[in-house]
Coordinates of C-alpha atoms in Angstrom, one line a residue:
M203 CA 5.8 -73.3 70.8
K204 CA 6.0 -76.9 72.2
I205 CA 3.1 -77.6 70.2
R206 CA 4.3 -76.0 67.1
M207 CA 7.4 -78.0 67.6
K208 CA 5.4 -81.4 68.3
S209 CA 3.5 -80.7 65.3
A210 CA 6.5 -80.1 63.0
L211 CA 8.3 -83.4 64.1
L212 CA 4.6 -85.5 63.5
V213 CA 4.6 -83.9 59.8
S214 CA 8.0 -84.7 59.4
L215 CA 7.5 -88.4 60.6
T216 CA 4.5 -89.0 58.7
A217 CA 6.4 -87.7 55.4
L218 CA 9.3 -90.1 56.3
A219 CA 7.2 -92.8 56.7
G220 CA 5.3 -91.7 53.4
L221 CA 8.6 -92.0 51.5
A222 CA 9.6 -95.6 53.0
M223 CA 6.1 -96.9 52.1
A224 CA 6.6 -95.3 48.6
Q225 CA 9.8 -97.0 48.3
S226 CA 9.1 -99.9 49.4
A227 CA 6.4 -100.5 46.9
T228 CA 8.9 -99.3 44.2
D229 CA 11.5 -102.1 45.2
D230 CA 8.5 -104.5 45.8
I231 CA 7.6 -103.7 41.8
A232 CA 10.9 -104.4 41.0
K233 CA 11.2 -107.7 42.5
Y234 CA 8.1 -108.6 40.8
R235 CA 9.4 -107.7 37.6
E236 CA 12.6 -110.0 38.3
M237 CA 10.3 -112.6 39.1
I238 CA 8.8 -112.9 35.9
A239 CA 11.2 -111.5 33.3
D240 CA 12.3 -114.9 32.4
G241 CA 8.9 -115.8 31.5
N242 CA 7.9 -112.4 29.5
P243 CA 4.7 -113.0 28.0
S244 CA 5.8 -110.6 24.9
E245 CA 7.7 -114.0 23.6
L246 CA 4.3 -115.1 22.2
Y247 CA 4.2 -111.8 20.7
E248 CA 7.1 -112.3 19.3
A249 CA 6.8 -115.6 18.1
A250 CA 3.7 -114.6 16.3
G251 CA 5.5 -111.5 14.6
E252 CA 8.3 -114.1 13.4
D253 CA 5.8 -116.1 11.6
L254 CA 4.0 -112.8 10.2
W255 CA 7.7 -111.6 9.1
K256 CA 8.4 -114.9 7.1
K257 CA 4.8 -115.5 6.1
A258 CA 4.1 -114.6 2.4
M259 CA 0.5 -112.5 2.6
G260 CA -1.4 -109.6 1.3
P261 CA -2.4 -108.7 -2.2
K262 CA 1.2 -109.5 -3.7
N263 CA 1.7 -112.5 -1.3
A264 CA 4.9 -111.5 -0.3
T265 CA 6.6 -111.8 2.7
L266 CA 8.4 -109.0 5.1
E267 CA 12.0 -110.6 4.9
K268 CA 12.8 -107.6 2.1
C269 CA 11.6 -105.0 4.5
D270 CA 14.8 -102.5 5.2
L271 CA 14.5 -101.0 8.5
G272 CA 17.5 -98.9 8.1
K273 CA 20.2 -101.7 7.9
G274 CA 19.2 -103.0 4.5
P275 CA 17.0 -105.2 3.5
G276 CA 16.1 -108.0 6.1
V277 CA 18.2 -107.0 8.7
V278 CA 16.2 -106.8 12.1
K279 CA 19.5 -107.1 14.1
G280 CA 20.0 -103.8 16.0
A281 CA 17.4 -101.8 13.6
A282 CA 15.4 -101.1 16.2
A283 CA 18.0 -99.0 18.4
E284 CA 18.5 -96.9 15.3
L285 CA 15.0 -95.8 15.1
P286 CA 13.3 -93.4 14.5
R287 CA 15.5 -92.3 11.4
Y288 CA 15.1 -90.8 8.2
F289 CA 14.2 -92.8 5.2
K290 CA 15.1 -91.9 1.7
D291 CA 12.8 -93.9 -0.5
T292 CA 9.8 -92.1 1.7
N293 CA 11.7 -88.8 2.5
K294 CA 10.5 -89.1 6.0
V295 CA 11.6 -89.8 9.5
Q296 CA 9.9 -92.9 10.3
D297 CA 9.7 -94.9 13.9
L298 CA 9.5 -98.7 13.8
E299 CA 5.5 -98.8 13.4
S300 CA 5.4 -96.3 10.5
R301 CA 8.4 -98.2 8.7
I302 CA 6.6 -101.6 9.1
I303 CA 3.4 -100.2 7.7
T304 CA 5.6 -99.1 4.8
C305 CA 6.8 -102.1 3.7
M306 CA 3.6 -103.8 4.2
E307 CA 2.1 -101.5 1.8
K308 CA 5.3 -101.5 -0.9
L309 CA 5.8 -105.1 -0.4
Q310 CA 2.8 -106.8 0.4
G311 CA 0.1 -104.5 -1.1
Y312 CA -1.8 -103.3 2.1
D313 CA -3.6 -100.2 2.2
P314 CA -1.9 -98.3 5.0
K315 CA -5.2 -96.1 5.6
E316 CA -6.8 -99.2 6.8
I317 CA -4.1 -100.0 9.5
I318 CA -4.2 -96.4 10.6
S319 CA -7.7 -96.2 11.1
A320 CA -8.0 -99.6 12.8
G321 CA -7.6 -99.9 16.8
F322 CA -5.0 -100.9 18.3
E323 CA -4.8 -104.7 18.5
K324 CA -7.6 -104.7 15.8
G325 CA -7.1 -105.9 12.3
K326 CA -3.8 -105.7 10.5
R327 CA -2.5 -103.2 13.1
K328 CA -2.7 -106.2 15.4
D329 CA -0.1 -107.7 12.9
V330 CA 2.4 -104.9 13.2
E331 CA 2.4 -105.1 16.7
A332 CA 3.3 -108.5 16.8
V333 CA 6.3 -107.5 14.2
V334 CA 7.2 -104.7 16.2
A335 CA 8.1 -107.4 19.2
Y336 CA 9.5 -109.3 16.9
V337 CA 11.8 -106.8 15.5
V338 CA 12.9 -105.1 19.2
T339 CA 13.9 -108.3 20.7
H340 CA 16.6 -108.4 18.1
S341 CA 18.1 -105.1 19.8
K342 CA 17.6 -106.2 23.3
G343 CA 21.0 -105.2 25.1
M344 CA 22.7 -103.0 22.3
K345 CA 23.0 -99.4 22.8
I346 CA 20.3 -96.7 22.0
N347 CA 22.0 -94.9 18.9
V348 CA 19.1 -92.7 17.3
P349 CA 20.7 -90.5 14.3
N350 CA 20.1 -87.4 14.5
K351 CA 22.1 -85.6 11.7
H352 CA 20.0 -85.6 8.4
P353 CA 17.7 -82.0 8.5
K354 CA 14.6 -83.8 8.4
E355 CA 16.1 -85.5 11.9
K356 CA 17.0 -82.6 13.7
E357 CA 13.3 -80.9 12.3
M358 CA 11.6 -84.1 13.8
Y359 CA 14.0 -83.5 17.3
A360 CA 12.7 -80.1 17.7
M361 CA 9.2 -80.7 17.1
G362 CA 9.3 -83.4 19.6
E363 CA 11.0 -81.2 22.1
K364 CA 8.3 -78.7 21.4
A365 CA 5.7 -81.3 21.9
F366 CA 7.1 -82.3 24.9
Y367 CA 7.1 -79.2 26.7
F368 CA 3.6 -78.3 25.2
Q369 CA 1.1 -77.1 27.8
G370 CA -2.5 -77.5 27.5
G371 CA -6.0 -79.2 27.9
P372 CA -8.4 -79.3 30.9
M373 CA -5.8 -80.3 33.0
D374 CA -3.0 -77.9 31.8
F375 CA -0.2 -80.9 31.5
S376 CA 2.6 -81.6 29.2
C377 CA 4.7 -84.4 28.7
A378 CA 7.1 -82.4 31.1
S379 CA 4.6 -82.4 34.0
C380 CA 5.0 -85.9 34.7
H381 CA 8.8 -86.6 32.9
G382 CA 10.3 -83.3 33.1
E383 CA 12.0 -83.6 36.4
E384 CA 13.4 -85.9 39.2
G385 CA 11.4 -87.6 42.2
K386 CA 7.7 -87.8 40.5
R387 CA 5.6 -90.5 40.5
I388 CA 2.5 -92.4 40.0
R389 CA 0.7 -94.9 41.7
L390 CA 3.5 -95.4 43.9
Q391 CA 5.4 -95.9 40.4
D392 CA 8.9 -93.6 39.6
L393 CA 8.7 -91.8 36.5
P394 CA 11.9 -91.3 34.4
N395 CA 13.2 -87.9 33.7
I396 CA 13.2 -87.8 30.1
T397 CA 15.3 -84.4 30.1
T398 CA 18.2 -86.4 31.3
Q399 CA 19.7 -89.0 29.3
K400 CA 19.4 -91.5 32.1
G401 CA 16.1 -91.1 32.4
A402 CA 15.1 -91.0 28.7
A403 CA 17.2 -94.2 28.5
L404 CA 14.8 -95.6 31.3
G405 CA 12.0 -94.5 29.3
F406 CA 12.8 -95.0 25.5
G407 CA 15.1 -98.3 26.5
Y408 CA 12.1 -100.2 28.1
W409 CA 9.4 -99.9 25.5
P410 CA 7.9 -101.5 23.8
A411 CA 6.4 -103.4 26.8
Y412 CA 4.1 -106.0 27.8
R413 CA 1.8 -104.2 30.4
V414 CA 0.7 -106.6 33.3
S415 CA -2.4 -104.4 34.2
S416 CA -3.7 -104.7 30.9
G417 CA -2.7 -108.3 30.1
N418 CA -1.3 -107.2 26.5
F419 CA 1.6 -105.7 24.4
W420 CA 2.1 -101.9 24.0
T421 CA 4.2 -100.5 21.3
M422 CA 5.8 -97.3 22.1
Q423 CA 2.9 -95.7 19.7
R424 CA 0.2 -97.0 21.9
R425 CA 2.3 -96.0 24.8
L426 CA 2.3 -92.6 23.6
N427 CA -1.0 -92.5 23.1
D428 CA -2.3 -93.4 26.4
C429 CA 0.3 -90.2 27.6
Y430 CA -2.3 -88.1 25.4
R431 CA -5.3 -89.7 27.0
Q432 CA -4.2 -89.3 30.4
Q433 CA -3.5 -85.4 29.9
R434 CA -7.0 -85.3 28.3
F435 CA -5.7 -84.6 25.3
P436 CA -7.4 -85.6 21.7
E437 CA -5.7 -89.0 21.0
P438 CA -2.9 -88.4 18.1
I439 CA -3.7 -90.1 14.8
Y440 CA -1.8 -93.1 14.7
I441 CA 1.9 -92.8 13.4
S442 CA 1.3 -89.1 13.1
D443 CA 4.0 -86.7 12.9
V444 CA 4.0 -85.6 16.5
T445 CA 4.0 -89.1 17.8
I446 CA 7.0 -90.3 15.9
A447 CA 8.9 -86.4 16.7
L448 CA 8.4 -87.5 20.4
S449 CA 10.1 -90.8 19.8
V450 CA 12.8 -89.0 18.0
Y451 CA 13.0 -86.4 21.0
M452 CA 13.2 -89.2 23.3
G453 CA 15.7 -91.6 21.4
V454 CA 18.2 -88.8 20.9
K455 CA 18.3 -87.8 24.6
A456 CA 18.6 -91.6 25.5
N457 CA 21.7 -92.1 23.0
G458 CA 24.4 -94.3 24.9
G459 CA 21.8 -96.0 27.2
E460 CA 21.0 -99.6 26.5
M461 CA 17.8 -101.4 24.5
N462 CA 15.8 -103.3 26.8
T463 CA 13.0 -104.2 24.7
P464 CA 10.3 -106.0 25.1
G465 CA 10.2 -104.3 28.5
L466 CA 8.0 -105.5 31.3
K467 CA 5.6 -103.3 32.8
R468 CA 3.1 -102.5 35.6

């Protein structure tokens, strides 16, 4: 009996020590982010994106200054906080990246297929990523307000919710496996519970972000792509309906939270 009690006590103490170490690591990561937040390397991408926004380019030799991101032609302030959303001219729900590509096609004459088929940080997609950094900076500190009124917005929300809980692949994972309950973590990092408003705001409100570990800027599309990769699912096509739908689901769940983009991640 005494041996069992001692064993149970040892297990409890070990578990507590493990939790303390994990919490210490989480605190250290938070402190590190605070230390370098003032010099977020995303600022370099933002500056490049501003230049691309204002520079005449493409077959039509035009700028993106008349691009309508949902708040009127050329308006970037607050636009990212209200995306994805339905756009009448395309009759689609679009996220920031797909909308920028629409503008690059209609205003500048670029072929969207070439951007979609390019890899991350390659070709014209690299330009899209820089413009994203420029746009999201103008929503920092604002309230997340992703609309969910139009029938197509509601349809995409439902698709995103279904995709979030869809379980499969060689590891039998889903988005919810990591982001469907409290207390989950990976590599000592807390994973936000996207099913709650607070958790969704932590997830949605800090992406796009600069990834310190990879040394580059990641858009939301790239973040979602990597989630699928880690689940061992086939990686989704860039700006496909499922990735936009997941963003709709997260964004609507996060409504009322704060935009902290561009974020700074491990």
